[in-house]
Coordinates of C-alpha atoms and ligand atoms in Angstrom, one line a residue:
M1083 CA -35.2 -39.7 55.3
R1084 CA -37.0 -37.3 57.4
E1085 CA -40.1 -35.1 56.8
Y1086 CA -40.7 -31.5 57.6
P1087 CA -43.1 -28.9 56.8
K1088 CA -42.2 -26.6 53.8
G1089 CA -40.1 -23.8 54.9
T1090 CA -38.1 -25.5 57.7
S1091 CA -34.5 -24.5 57.9
S1092 CA -31.5 -26.7 58.6
M1093 CA -31.2 -25.0 61.9
Q1094 CA -34.6 -26.3 62.7
I1095 CA -33.7 -29.7 61.4
A1096 CA -30.5 -30.1 63.4
L1097 CA -32.7 -28.5 66.4
S1098 CA -35.2 -31.6 65.9
I1099 CA -32.2 -34.0 66.2
S1100 CA -30.3 -32.7 69.3
E1101 CA -29.8 -29.4 70.7
G1102 CA -25.9 -30.1 71.0
L1103 CA -25.8 -30.5 67.6
A1104 CA -27.7 -27.0 66.6
R1105 CA -25.0 -25.6 68.9
N1106 CA -22.2 -26.7 66.4
V1107 CA -24.0 -26.0 63.2
L1108 CA -22.4 -23.4 61.1
S1109 CA -24.3 -23.8 57.8
A1110 CA -25.7 -26.7 55.6
K1111 CA -25.3 -28.0 52.2
V1112 CA -28.5 -28.4 50.5
N1113 CA -28.6 -30.5 47.6
G1114 CA -24.9 -29.9 47.2
E1115 CA -25.0 -26.0 47.7
V1116 CA -24.0 -24.4 50.8
W1117 CA -26.7 -22.5 52.4
D1118 CA -27.1 -20.4 55.3
A1119 CA -28.5 -22.7 58.3
S1120 CA -31.3 -20.3 58.8
R1121 CA -32.5 -20.1 55.2
P1122 CA -35.7 -21.9 54.4
I1123 CA -36.0 -25.1 52.4
E1124 CA -38.9 -25.2 50.1
N1125 CA -38.5 -28.4 48.3
D1126 CA -37.5 -31.9 49.0
A1127 CA -33.6 -31.7 49.4
T1128 CA -30.6 -33.7 50.4
V1129 CA -29.3 -32.0 53.6
Q1130 CA -25.9 -32.2 55.2
L1131 CA -25.6 -30.3 58.5
L1132 CA -21.8 -28.6 58.4
T1133 CA -19.7 -28.1 61.3
W1134 CA -16.3 -26.7 62.2
N1135 CA -15.3 -30.4 61.4
D1136 CA -16.3 -29.8 57.6
T1137 CA -14.0 -28.1 55.3
D1138 CA -16.8 -26.3 53.8
G1139 CA -18.2 -25.5 57.6
K1140 CA -14.8 -23.8 58.3
A1141 CA -15.1 -21.7 55.0
V1142 CA -18.2 -20.5 56.0
F1143 CA -16.7 -19.6 59.5
W1144 CA -13.5 -17.8 57.9
H1145 CA -15.5 -15.8 55.4
S1146 CA -18.2 -14.8 58.1
S1147 CA -15.0 -13.6 60.1
A1148 CA -14.0 -11.4 57.4
H1149 CA -17.5 -9.7 57.8
L1150 CA -16.8 -9.3 61.3
M1151 CA -13.2 -7.9 60.7
A1152 CA -14.7 -5.4 58.2
E1153 CA -17.4 -4.5 60.8
A1154 CA -14.5 -3.8 63.5
L1155 CA -12.7 -2.1 60.6
E1156 CA -15.9 0.4 59.8
A1157 CA -16.3 0.8 63.5
L1158 CA -12.4 1.8 64.3
Y1159 CA -11.5 3.6 61.0
P1160 CA -14.9 5.2 59.5
G1161 CA -14.8 5.8 55.9
T1162 CA -12.9 2.5 55.0
K1163 CA -13.9 1.2 51.8
F1164 CA -13.9 -2.6 51.1
G1165 CA -13.0 -4.8 48.3
I1166 CA -13.4 -8.3 48.3
G1167 CA -13.1 -10.7 51.6
P1168 CA -12.8 -14.4 51.0
A1169 CA -12.1 -17.5 53.2
L1170 CA -8.8 -19.0 52.6
E1171 CA -7.5 -22.7 53.5
N1172 CA -6.8 -21.5 56.6
G1173 CA -8.4 -18.2 57.6
F1174 CA -9.5 -15.3 55.5
Y1175 CA -8.6 -11.7 54.3
Y1176 CA -10.4 -8.7 53.6
D1177 CA -8.9 -6.2 50.9
V1178 CA -9.5 -2.7 52.1
D1179 CA -8.9 1.0 51.1
F1180 CA -7.9 3.2 54.0
G1181 CA -8.2 6.4 51.9
G1182 CA -4.3 7.1 52.5
K1183 CA -4.2 6.5 56.1
E1184 CA -1.3 4.6 57.6
F1185 CA -1.9 1.1 58.6
S1186 CA 0.5 -1.6 60.1
Q1187 CA 0.8 -4.7 62.1
E1188 CA 0.7 -2.2 65.4
N1189 CA -2.8 -1.8 64.5
F1190 CA -3.8 -5.4 64.6
K1191 CA -4.3 -5.7 68.5
A1192 CA -7.1 -2.8 68.5
I1193 CA -9.1 -5.0 65.9
E1194 CA -8.6 -8.2 67.2
D1195 CA -10.2 -6.7 70.4
K1196 CA -13.0 -4.9 68.5
M1197 CA -13.6 -8.1 66.6
L1198 CA -14.2 -9.9 69.9
E1199 CA -16.2 -7.4 71.3
L1200 CA -18.6 -7.3 68.4
A1201 CA -18.5 -11.4 68.5
K1202 CA -19.9 -11.2 72.1
Q1203 CA -22.9 -9.2 70.9
K1204 CA -23.9 -12.4 68.8
N1205 CA -25.4 -10.5 66.2
D1206 CA -27.1 -12.6 63.5
Y1207 CA -25.8 -12.7 59.9
Q1208 CA -29.2 -11.4 58.1
R1209 CA -29.5 -12.4 54.4
E1210 CA -31.7 -9.7 52.3
A1211 CA -32.4 -10.0 48.7
I1212 CA -32.1 -6.5 47.3
S1213 CA -32.8 -4.9 43.7
K1214 CA -29.8 -3.8 41.8
E1215 CA -31.0 -0.4 41.8
K1216 CA -31.4 -0.2 45.8
A1217 CA -27.8 -1.8 46.0
I1218 CA -26.3 0.6 43.7
A1219 CA -28.0 3.5 45.7
Y1220 CA -26.7 2.1 49.0
F1221 CA -23.0 2.0 48.0
K1222 CA -23.3 5.1 46.1
E1223 CA -24.4 6.9 49.2
K1224 CA -21.7 5.1 51.0
G1225 CA -18.9 6.1 48.5
D1226 CA -17.6 2.7 48.1
E1227 CA -16.5 2.4 44.8
Y1228 CA -15.2 -1.3 45.0
K1229 CA -18.5 -2.5 45.5
L1230 CA -20.2 -0.4 42.8
D1231 CA -17.6 -2.0 40.5
L1232 CA -18.7 -5.6 41.8
L1233 CA -22.2 -4.7 41.3
E1234 CA -21.8 -4.0 37.6
G1235 CA -21.1 -7.6 37.1
L1236 CA -24.1 -9.0 39.1
E1237 CA -27.6 -9.7 37.7
D1238 CA -30.6 -8.1 38.8
G1239 CA -32.9 -10.5 41.1
K1240 CA -29.7 -12.5 42.2
I1241 CA -28.1 -9.8 44.5
T1242 CA -28.1 -10.4 48.1
F1243 CA -27.0 -8.1 51.3
Y1244 CA -25.8 -9.5 54.6
K1245 CA -26.1 -7.6 57.7
Q1246 CA -24.5 -8.2 60.9
G1247 CA -24.6 -5.4 63.7
N1248 CA -24.2 -2.2 62.1
F1249 CA -22.4 -3.5 59.0
T1250 CA -23.9 -4.4 55.7
D1251 CA -22.1 -6.2 52.8
L1252 CA -22.4 -7.1 49.4
C1253 CA -22.4 -11.0 49.6
R1254 CA -23.8 -13.9 48.0
G1255 CA -23.1 -15.9 51.2
P1256 CA -23.3 -17.9 52.9
H1257 CA -22.9 -17.4 56.7
I1258 CA -22.7 -18.6 60.1
P1259 CA -25.6 -17.8 62.3
N1260 CA -24.4 -15.2 64.3
T1261 CA -21.1 -13.5 65.5
G1262 CA -21.1 -15.5 68.9
F1263 CA -19.5 -18.6 67.3
V1264 CA -16.4 -16.8 67.0
K1265 CA -14.5 -17.0 70.0
A1266 CA -10.7 -16.4 69.2
V1267 CA -9.1 -13.8 66.6
K1268 CA -5.7 -13.3 65.3
L1269 CA -4.7 -11.2 62.5
L1270 CA -1.6 -12.7 61.1
N1271 CA -0.3 -10.3 58.0
V1272 CA -0.5 -7.4 55.9
A1273 CA 0.2 -7.0 52.4
G1274 CA -0.7 -4.6 49.5
A1275 CA -2.9 -6.0 46.5
Y1276 CA -4.2 -4.3 43.6
W1277 CA -7.9 -4.1 42.9
R1278 CA -8.9 -7.1 41.0
G1279 CA -5.1 -8.3 40.8
D1280 CA -4.7 -5.6 38.1
E1281 CA -1.6 -3.4 38.5
K1282 CA -3.4 -0.8 36.7
N1283 CA -5.9 -0.5 39.8
K1284 CA -5.2 1.1 42.9
M1285 CA -3.2 -0.8 45.4
L1286 CA -5.5 -1.9 48.4
T1287 CA -4.6 -3.0 51.8
R1288 CA -4.8 -6.9 52.3
I1289 CA -5.1 -7.9 55.7
Y1290 CA -5.2 -11.6 56.8
G1291 CA -6.6 -13.3 59.9
I1292 CA -7.6 -16.6 61.4
T1293 CA -10.3 -17.1 64.0
F1294 CA -11.5 -20.3 65.9
P1295 CA -14.5 -21.3 67.8
K1296 CA -12.5 -22.2 70.9
A1297 CA -9.3 -20.2 72.2
K1298 CA -7.4 -23.5 72.7
E1299 CA -7.8 -24.1 68.9
L1300 CA -5.9 -20.8 68.3
E1301 CA -3.1 -21.6 70.5
E1302 CA -2.8 -24.9 68.9
Y1303 CA -2.5 -23.2 65.4
L1304 CA 0.1 -20.5 66.7
H1305 CA 2.2 -23.3 68.0
M1306 CA 1.7 -25.2 64.5
L1307 CA 2.9 -22.1 62.6
E1308 CA 5.9 -22.0 64.6
E1309 CA 6.8 -25.4 64.3
A1310 CA 5.8 -25.2 60.5
K1311 CA 8.6 -22.1 60.3
K1312 CA 11.4 -24.5 61.8
R1313 CA 10.2 -27.2 59.3
D1314 CA 10.0 -25.3 56.4
H1315 CA 11.5 -27.4 53.6
R1316 CA 13.1 -24.3 51.8
K1317 CA 14.8 -23.4 54.9
L1318 CA 16.2 -27.3 55.9
G1319 CA 16.7 -27.7 52.1
K1320 CA 19.3 -25.2 52.2
E1321 CA 20.8 -26.2 55.7
L1322 CA 21.0 -30.0 54.5
E1323 CA 22.2 -29.2 51.3
L1324 CA 19.4 -30.8 49.5
F1325 CA 18.4 -28.5 46.4
A1326 CA 19.1 -25.0 45.5
F1327 CA 17.2 -22.9 42.9
S1328 CA 19.3 -20.7 40.4
E1329 CA 17.7 -17.6 38.7
K1330 CA 19.9 -18.3 35.5
V1331 CA 18.4 -21.7 35.3
G1332 CA 15.1 -20.2 35.9
M1333 CA 12.6 -19.9 38.5
G1334 CA 10.6 -22.8 39.7
L1335 CA 13.1 -25.2 38.4
P1336 CA 14.9 -27.0 41.1
L1337 CA 18.6 -28.4 41.1
W1338 CA 19.3 -31.2 43.1
L1339 CA 22.4 -31.1 45.1
P1340 CA 24.4 -34.3 45.7
K1341 CA 22.8 -35.1 49.1
G1342 CA 19.3 -34.5 47.6
A1343 CA 19.9 -36.3 44.8
M1344 CA 21.1 -39.2 46.8
L1345 CA 17.7 -39.1 48.7
R1346 CA 15.9 -39.0 45.8
E1347 CA 17.5 -41.9 44.3
R1348 CA 17.0 -43.8 47.3
L1349 CA 13.1 -43.0 47.1
E1350 CA 13.0 -43.8 43.6
S1351 CA 14.7 -47.2 44.0
F1352 CA 12.6 -48.0 47.0
L1353 CA 9.3 -47.4 44.8
K1354 CA 10.9 -49.1 41.9
R1355 CA 11.5 -52.5 43.9
A1356 CA 8.0 -52.3 45.2
Q1357 CA 6.6 -51.6 41.6
V1358 CA 8.4 -54.7 40.1
K1359 CA 6.8 -57.0 42.7
A1360 CA 3.4 -55.4 42.1
G1361 CA 4.1 -56.3 38.2
Y1362 CA 4.8 -52.9 36.9
Q1363 CA 7.0 -52.6 33.8
P1364 CA 9.6 -49.4 33.5
V1365 CA 9.3 -47.5 30.4
V1366 CA 11.3 -44.5 29.4
T1367 CA 10.0 -41.9 27.2
P1368 CA 11.6 -38.4 26.1
H1369 CA 11.0 -35.0 27.7
I1370 CA 9.1 -33.5 24.5
G1371 CA 6.5 -34.8 22.3
S1372 CA 5.1 -33.8 19.0
K1373 CA 2.4 -31.2 19.3
Q1374 CA 0.3 -33.5 17.5
L1375 CA 0.6 -35.7 20.3
Y1376 CA -1.2 -33.2 22.5
V1377 CA -3.9 -32.5 19.9
T1378 CA -4.8 -35.9 19.8
S1379 CA -4.7 -36.3 24.0
G1380 CA -6.9 -33.0 24.0
H1381 CA -4.1 -31.2 26.4
W1382 CA -3.3 -28.7 23.9
E1383 CA -6.8 -27.5 23.3
K1384 CA -7.2 -27.3 27.2
Y1385 CA -3.9 -25.9 28.6
G1386 CA -2.1 -25.0 25.3
A1387 CA -2.1 -21.4 25.7
D1388 CA -1.4 -21.4 29.3
S1389 CA 1.5 -23.5 28.9
F1390 CA 5.3 -23.7 27.9
Q1391 CA 5.0 -22.6 24.1
A1392 CA 6.0 -25.1 21.5
I1393 CA 9.4 -25.8 20.6
K1394 CA 10.2 -25.0 16.8
T1395 CA 12.7 -26.8 14.6
P1396 CA 14.5 -25.7 11.4
N1397 CA 11.6 -27.4 9.6
E1398 CA 8.8 -25.2 9.0
G1399 CA 5.6 -26.6 10.7
E1400 CA 7.4 -29.1 12.9
E1401 CA 6.6 -28.3 16.5
F1402 CA 7.2 -30.2 20.0
M1403 CA 5.9 -29.6 23.2
L1404 CA 7.6 -29.9 26.5
K1405 CA 5.9 -32.9 28.2
P1406 CA 3.3 -31.7 30.5
M1407 CA 2.2 -35.4 31.0
N1408 CA 3.5 -38.8 30.8
C1409 CA 0.2 -40.4 29.8
P1410 CA 0.1 -39.6 26.0
H1411 CA 3.6 -41.3 25.4
H1412 CA 2.3 -44.2 27.4
C1413 CA -1.1 -44.6 25.2
E1414 CA 1.6 -45.0 22.2
I1415 CA 3.5 -47.7 23.8
Y1416 CA 0.5 -49.5 24.4
K1417 CA -0.4 -48.9 20.8
T1418 CA 2.9 -50.4 19.3
R1419 CA 1.5 -53.5 18.7
P1420 CA -2.1 -55.4 18.9
R1421 CA -3.1 -56.3 22.6
S1422 CA -5.0 -59.4 23.9
Y1423 CA -7.1 -59.6 27.0
K1424 CA -4.6 -62.2 28.4
E1425 CA -1.8 -59.3 28.7
L1426 CA -4.2 -57.1 30.6
P1427 CA -3.7 -55.5 33.0
L1428 CA -0.7 -53.8 31.5
R1429 CA 1.3 -51.5 34.0
L1430 CA 3.6 -49.3 32.6
A1431 CA 5.6 -47.3 34.9
E1432 CA 7.9 -44.2 34.6
F1433 CA 9.6 -41.6 36.8
G1434 CA 8.8 -39.0 34.1
T1435 CA 9.8 -35.8 34.3
V1436 CA 7.1 -33.1 33.1
Y1437 CA 6.9 -29.5 32.5
R1438 CA 3.9 -27.1 33.4
Y1439 CA 4.2 -23.3 33.4
E1440 CA 3.0 -21.8 36.6
Q1441 CA 2.6 -18.1 37.1
S1442 CA 6.0 -16.8 39.0
G1443 CA 3.8 -15.7 41.9
E1444 CA 2.5 -19.4 42.3
L1445 CA 5.7 -21.2 42.5
H1446 CA 6.9 -22.0 46.1
G1447 CA 10.0 -24.0 47.0
L1448 CA 9.4 -27.9 45.7
T1449 CA 5.8 -27.7 46.2
R1450 CA 5.0 -25.6 43.2
V1451 CA 7.2 -25.9 40.6
R1452 CA 7.7 -25.7 36.6
G1453 CA 9.6 -28.8 36.4
F1454 CA 9.0 -32.0 38.3
T1455 CA 9.4 -35.8 38.1
Q1456 CA 6.2 -37.8 38.6
D1457 CA 6.4 -41.7 40.1
D1458 CA 3.9 -42.1 37.3
A1459 CA 2.4 -45.5 36.1
H1460 CA -0.6 -46.3 33.6
I1461 CA -2.6 -49.2 34.0
F1462 CA -4.3 -50.3 30.8
C1463 CA -6.9 -53.1 32.2
R1464 CA -10.5 -54.5 31.2
P1465 CA -13.5 -52.7 32.9
D1466 CA -13.9 -55.9 35.0
Q1467 CA -10.3 -55.4 36.3
V1468 CA -10.9 -52.1 37.8
K1469 CA -11.7 -53.0 41.1
E1470 CA -8.8 -55.4 41.7
E1471 CA -6.2 -53.1 40.2
F1472 CA -7.6 -50.2 42.5
C1473 CA -7.0 -52.6 45.5
K1474 CA -3.5 -53.2 44.3
V1475 CA -2.7 -49.6 44.1
I1476 CA -4.2 -48.7 47.4
D1477 CA -1.9 -51.6 48.8
L1478 CA 1.1 -49.9 47.2
V1479 CA 0.3 -46.5 48.4
L1480 CA -0.2 -47.7 52.1
F1481 CA 3.2 -49.2 52.0
V1482 CA 4.6 -46.4 50.7
F1483 CA 3.2 -44.4 53.9
K1484 CA 3.9 -47.0 56.3
S1485 CA 7.7 -46.9 55.3
L1486 CA 7.9 -43.3 55.4
G1487 CA 6.1 -42.8 58.9
F1488 CA 2.9 -41.5 57.5
E1489 CA 0.4 -42.9 59.7
N1490 CA -2.3 -40.4 59.5
Y1491 CA -4.2 -40.2 56.4
T1492 CA -7.7 -40.3 54.8
A1493 CA -9.0 -41.2 51.3
Q1494 CA -11.3 -38.9 49.2
I1495 CA -13.2 -40.6 46.9
S1496 CA -14.5 -38.1 44.2
L1497 CA -17.5 -38.9 42.4
P1498 CA -19.5 -37.1 39.6
D1499 CA -21.9 -34.6 40.2
P1500 CA -25.4 -36.4 39.6
N1501 CA -27.1 -33.4 38.8
K1502 CA -24.6 -32.2 36.1
K1503 CA -24.3 -35.4 34.2
E1504 CA -23.4 -33.2 30.9
K1505 CA -19.9 -32.2 32.6
Y1506 CA -18.7 -35.9 32.2
I1507 CA -17.7 -37.7 29.1
G1508 CA -18.3 -41.8 28.9
E1509 CA -21.3 -43.6 29.5
A1510 CA -23.3 -43.6 32.7
A1511 CA -23.1 -47.3 33.0
Q1512 CA -19.1 -47.4 33.0
W1513 CA -19.1 -44.3 35.6
E1514 CA -21.3 -46.2 37.8
E1515 CA -19.0 -49.4 37.3
A1516 CA -16.0 -47.5 38.2
S1517 CA -17.5 -45.4 41.0
N1518 CA -18.6 -48.7 42.8
A1519 CA -15.5 -50.4 41.9
I1520 CA -13.5 -47.4 43.9
I1521 CA -16.1 -47.5 46.8
E1522 CA -15.8 -51.1 47.4
A1523 CA -12.0 -51.3 46.9
A1524 CA -11.5 -48.6 49.3
A1525 CA -13.8 -50.4 51.8
E1526 CA -12.2 -53.8 51.3
K1527 CA -8.9 -52.0 52.1
G1528 CA -10.4 -50.5 55.5
L1529 CA -9.5 -46.9 54.3
K1530 CA -10.9 -44.1 56.0
T1531 CA -12.8 -42.3 53.5
V1532 CA -14.8 -39.2 52.9
T1533 CA -17.0 -38.8 49.4
E1534 CA -17.2 -35.9 47.5
L1535 CA -19.8 -35.5 44.9
G1536 CA -19.0 -33.1 42.0
E1537 CA -15.0 -33.6 42.7
A1538 CA -14.5 -36.3 39.9
A1539 CA -12.2 -35.1 36.8
F1540 CA -14.4 -34.9 33.8
Y1541 CA -12.8 -37.9 32.4
G1542 CA -13.4 -40.4 35.6
P1543 CA -13.9 -40.7 39.0
K1544 CA -10.8 -40.7 41.5
L1545 CA -9.3 -41.4 44.6
D1546 CA -6.8 -39.2 46.4
F1547 CA -5.1 -39.7 49.5
M1548 CA -4.8 -36.8 52.2
V1549 CA -2.1 -37.3 54.8
K1550 CA -1.8 -35.4 57.9
D1551 CA 2.0 -34.6 58.8
A1552 CA 3.6 -34.3 62.3
I1553 CA 2.3 -31.1 63.2
G1554 CA -1.4 -31.5 62.0
R1555 CA -1.3 -30.2 58.2
S1556 CA -2.8 -31.7 55.7
W1557 CA -1.3 -32.4 52.2
Q1558 CA -2.7 -34.1 49.2
L1559 CA -0.2 -36.8 48.1
G1560 CA -1.0 -40.0 46.5
T1561 CA -3.9 -40.1 43.7
I1562 CA -5.7 -42.9 41.6
Q1563 CA -7.8 -41.9 38.7
V1564 CA -9.8 -43.6 36.3
D1565 CA -9.9 -42.3 32.9
Y1566 CA -12.2 -43.2 29.8
Q1567 CA -11.2 -40.3 27.7
L1568 CA -7.4 -40.9 26.7
P1569 CA -8.4 -44.8 25.6
N1570 CA -10.9 -43.2 23.2
R1571 CA -9.0 -40.2 21.9
F1572 CA -5.8 -42.9 21.2
E1573 CA -8.3 -45.5 20.1
L1574 CA -6.8 -47.9 22.3
E1575 CA -8.0 -51.6 21.8
Y1576 CA -7.6 -55.2 22.9
I1577 CA -8.8 -58.4 21.4
G1578 CA -11.3 -60.1 24.0
A1579 CA -12.2 -63.6 25.0
D1580 CA -15.0 -63.0 22.1
N1581 CA -12.5 -62.1 19.6
Q1582 CA -14.2 -58.9 19.3
K1583 CA -12.3 -55.5 19.9
H1584 CA -12.9 -53.7 23.1
R1585 CA -11.6 -50.5 24.6
P1586 CA -9.5 -50.8 27.7
V1587 CA -9.9 -48.6 30.7
M1588 CA -7.0 -46.5 31.9
I1589 CA -5.8 -45.8 35.6
H1590 CA -3.6 -43.3 36.2
R1591 CA -1.8 -43.3 39.7
A1592 CA 1.2 -41.6 41.4
P1593 CA 1.7 -42.9 45.2
F1594 CA 4.5 -39.9 45.8
G1595 CA 2.5 -37.6 43.3
S1596 CA 5.6 -36.0 42.3
M1597 CA 9.5 -36.3 43.8
E1598 CA 9.6 -32.6 44.6
R1599 CA 6.3 -32.1 46.2
F1600 CA 6.5 -35.6 48.3
I1601 CA 10.4 -34.7 49.5
A1602 CA 9.0 -31.2 50.4
V1603 CA 6.4 -32.8 52.5
L1604 CA 8.6 -35.8 53.9
I1605 CA 11.1 -33.0 55.1
E1606 CA 8.4 -30.9 56.7
H1607 CA 7.0 -34.1 58.2
C1608 CA 10.3 -35.5 59.7
A1609 CA 11.6 -32.1 60.3
G1610 CA 14.7 -33.1 58.1
N1611 CA 15.4 -36.4 60.5
F1612 CA 14.7 -38.8 57.9
P1613 CA 14.3 -42.5 58.4
L1614 CA 17.9 -44.2 58.4
W1615 CA 17.4 -46.0 55.3
L1616 CA 16.8 -42.8 53.5
S1617 CA 19.4 -40.6 55.1
P1618 CA 21.8 -39.1 52.5
D1619 CA 24.6 -39.5 55.0
Q1620 CA 23.7 -42.3 57.5
I1621 CA 26.9 -42.0 59.4
A1622 CA 29.7 -39.4 60.1
I1623 CA 33.1 -40.7 61.0
L1624 CA 34.7 -38.3 63.4
P1625 CA 38.3 -38.9 64.2
I1626 CA 39.7 -36.9 67.3
S1627 CA 42.7 -35.8 65.8
E1628 CA 44.6 -36.2 62.5
K1629 CA 46.5 -39.3 64.1
F1630 CA 43.3 -41.2 63.5
H1631 CA 42.4 -40.6 60.1
D1632 CA 43.9 -44.1 58.6
Y1633 CA 41.8 -45.8 61.2
A1634 CA 38.8 -43.6 60.3
E1635 CA 39.3 -44.4 56.7
K1636 CA 39.6 -48.3 57.3
I1637 CA 36.4 -48.0 59.2
Q1638 CA 34.7 -45.8 56.4
N1639 CA 35.8 -48.3 53.7
E1640 CA 34.5 -51.3 55.5
L1641 CA 31.1 -49.6 55.8
M1642 CA 30.9 -48.2 52.4
A1643 CA 31.7 -52.0 51.2
I1644 CA 28.3 -53.0 52.9
D1645 CA 26.6 -50.0 51.6
I1646 CA 26.5 -48.0 54.7
R1647 CA 27.1 -44.4 53.5
G1648 CA 28.6 -41.5 55.3
L1649 CA 31.2 -38.9 55.4
L1650 CA 34.6 -38.8 57.2
D1651 CA 35.0 -35.1 58.9
S1652 CA 38.9 -34.8 58.4
R1653 CA 38.8 -31.3 59.1
D1654 CA 41.3 -30.0 61.4
E1655 CA 38.5 -29.0 64.0
K1656 CA 37.9 -30.1 67.7
I1657 CA 35.8 -32.9 68.2
G1658 CA 33.1 -30.9 70.0
R1659 CA 32.7 -28.7 66.8
K1660 CA 32.6 -31.9 64.7
I1661 CA 30.0 -33.4 66.8
R1662 CA 27.9 -30.0 66.9
D1663 CA 28.0 -30.1 63.0
A1664 CA 26.8 -33.3 62.3
E1665 CA 24.0 -32.5 64.8
V1666 CA 22.9 -29.9 62.7
R1667 CA 23.1 -31.6 59.5
K1668 CA 20.9 -34.3 61.2
I1669 CA 23.2 -37.1 60.6
P1670 CA 21.5 -40.4 62.3
Y1671 CA 24.7 -41.9 63.6
M1672 CA 28.3 -40.4 64.6
L1673 CA 31.1 -42.6 65.1
I1674 CA 33.8 -41.0 67.1
V1675 CA 37.4 -42.6 66.7
G1676 CA 40.3 -42.0 68.9
E1677 CA 43.5 -43.5 70.7
K1678 CA 41.0 -45.8 72.8
E1679 CA 38.8 -47.0 70.0
Q1680 CA 41.8 -47.5 67.7
E1681 CA 43.6 -49.7 70.3
E1682 CA 40.4 -51.7 71.1
N1683 CA 39.2 -52.0 67.5
K1684 CA 36.0 -50.2 68.2
V1685 CA 34.0 -47.3 67.7
S1686 CA 32.2 -44.5 70.1
V1687 CA 28.6 -44.3 69.0
R1688 CA 26.5 -41.1 69.2
K1689 CA 22.9 -40.9 68.0
H1690 CA 21.4 -38.1 66.7
G1691 CA 19.0 -36.5 69.2
Q1692 CA 19.8 -39.0 71.8
G1693 CA 23.7 -38.6 72.6
D1694 CA 26.2 -41.3 73.7
L1695 CA 25.5 -45.0 73.2
G1696 CA 29.3 -46.0 74.5
S1697 CA 31.9 -47.8 72.8
I1698 CA 31.1 -50.8 70.8
S1699 CA 33.0 -53.0 67.9
L1700 CA 32.4 -52.2 64.2
N1701 CA 30.3 -55.5 63.8
E1702 CA 28.3 -54.7 66.9
F1703 CA 27.4 -51.1 65.1
I1704 CA 26.7 -52.8 62.0
S1705 CA 24.1 -55.0 63.5
L1706 CA 22.4 -52.2 65.2
F1707 CA 22.3 -50.4 62.2
N1708 CA 20.9 -53.2 60.1
K1709 CA 18.2 -53.8 62.9
E1710 CA 17.0 -50.4 62.9
I1711 CA 16.7 -50.2 59.2
S1712 CA 14.7 -54.0 58.9
T1713 CA 12.3 -52.4 61.4
S1714 CA 11.5 -49.4 59.7
M1715 CA 11.0 -50.9 56.1
Ligands
ZN834 ZN1 -20.1 -12.6 52.9
ZN835 ZN1 -1.4 -40.1 33.4

């Protein structure tokens, strides 16, 4: 709690704390809204200073960089017209109309140089409130029909311009203090984009770029992009023969090939074992459900128009939906008989396949698909059990992360926006109880957390896990959500100790999120070098020539009998070629057998990425193998 005179800006607050802090302040969150750091605060407010370390801080930085790029474009290509220039998760773009002038990546260097030159001038981003009439007059004179089009939808009295150097843009902001914060620039891509996304409109040129406050960060980012290309799960999925897509089957519907299916099954049984230990009970429900089920759940009303359309039967009026979520089915399982408080929590788990219609342009490998399997479970519990259940789910999620080598994660606690209570259903007391339960559970488990107000679902607060992969990218994986809505809609009840009817709380949770997305992230995280226990092929047996096939087969059978999986490369190829191929397929161990090995009843072992481990007996290899598995799980 600090006191300042009316009209003090966030930047002045930062300065009053320390100059070092002020140098890093990009903008500020004032009562939950992101503002220019220079904007005067007129009333009591909660103020959060935003730096490069905040997602919102980065967004302001990148959006301001879009203005900087526009300024450079206007200087280099006079007469350029501008559409919109938003920040992205990484970087920014601006849609521009060069009026028919040729434009390609060859022009990038000149624009980057110009941007850096303008950045050095440290021009302030100046906010100016302007009347609609004056704003229209400005862009009429400039001849920018896109800004005029945007202005049409804006309300007089709420329009602002932002000006830096010689460039003025129609924008609601906010922006960083001045262009000097931008120290490194890279334009990344150029593509066509219809104005307002409508193909009836003119095609504009979309230029993508990214900027940083330090040159070193740009270098690191470019290195990461290179690495990401090598690790792209779509590329590795093909090379390792894990999954494929077929136009005939349909877009966004992955086909799991034998090796991918094996990987998936291993992951499933790993989690199933952990879940049984944690008191979950498996259930199985169909892939479709009557439309009425989704009318009750509310999905029909909220998503019906944008999802796969109803399946009709020969009976008039009979309609089914492809299952978009497993929860409604599980609610009906809960309702199959009366429940007592003594049997709660009831934990119903299902690897349930769901179908959601995504626009074809949104589809991406395994991370955005139209059919996917959730490692879903629903916990039905009493309100006083929410915290303990949360703790248990956190334990499970962390066990999964540890077993799969995700060591760097944070948890986001998503709470309701205290100023928009009308957005949320359920009683205030319940919300508070559940929010506290999540906060306490996360603290008890020692999680590194960030709290976001206003990010809760309308039906309850939640906890999301953000995982950093081996090359520093963040992915949202596991999620745990409290839900007050579905128990109401399905009128779920239990008989309490007081012999009265009560409503249970429902917790949705999925440690992986979905099998498809999780495997995509896992592939990119470990670059296809799966932990030994998970590898589809754990070993490759490579006979030096046909003479040793019998011995190789004997070894394969012995290993298969104790559940060590692998292939026997019986092709008539040179051993060097067989080794290379096994390396490309990232098979963890190669067992090479020739005359000497057969005579001594041994195998020559090569480890992927490490090379020759020498010749040992099969039993020695098995204990080496088992040791590696037991230390990684
Ligand atoms: Zn702007
Ligand atoms: Zn659910």
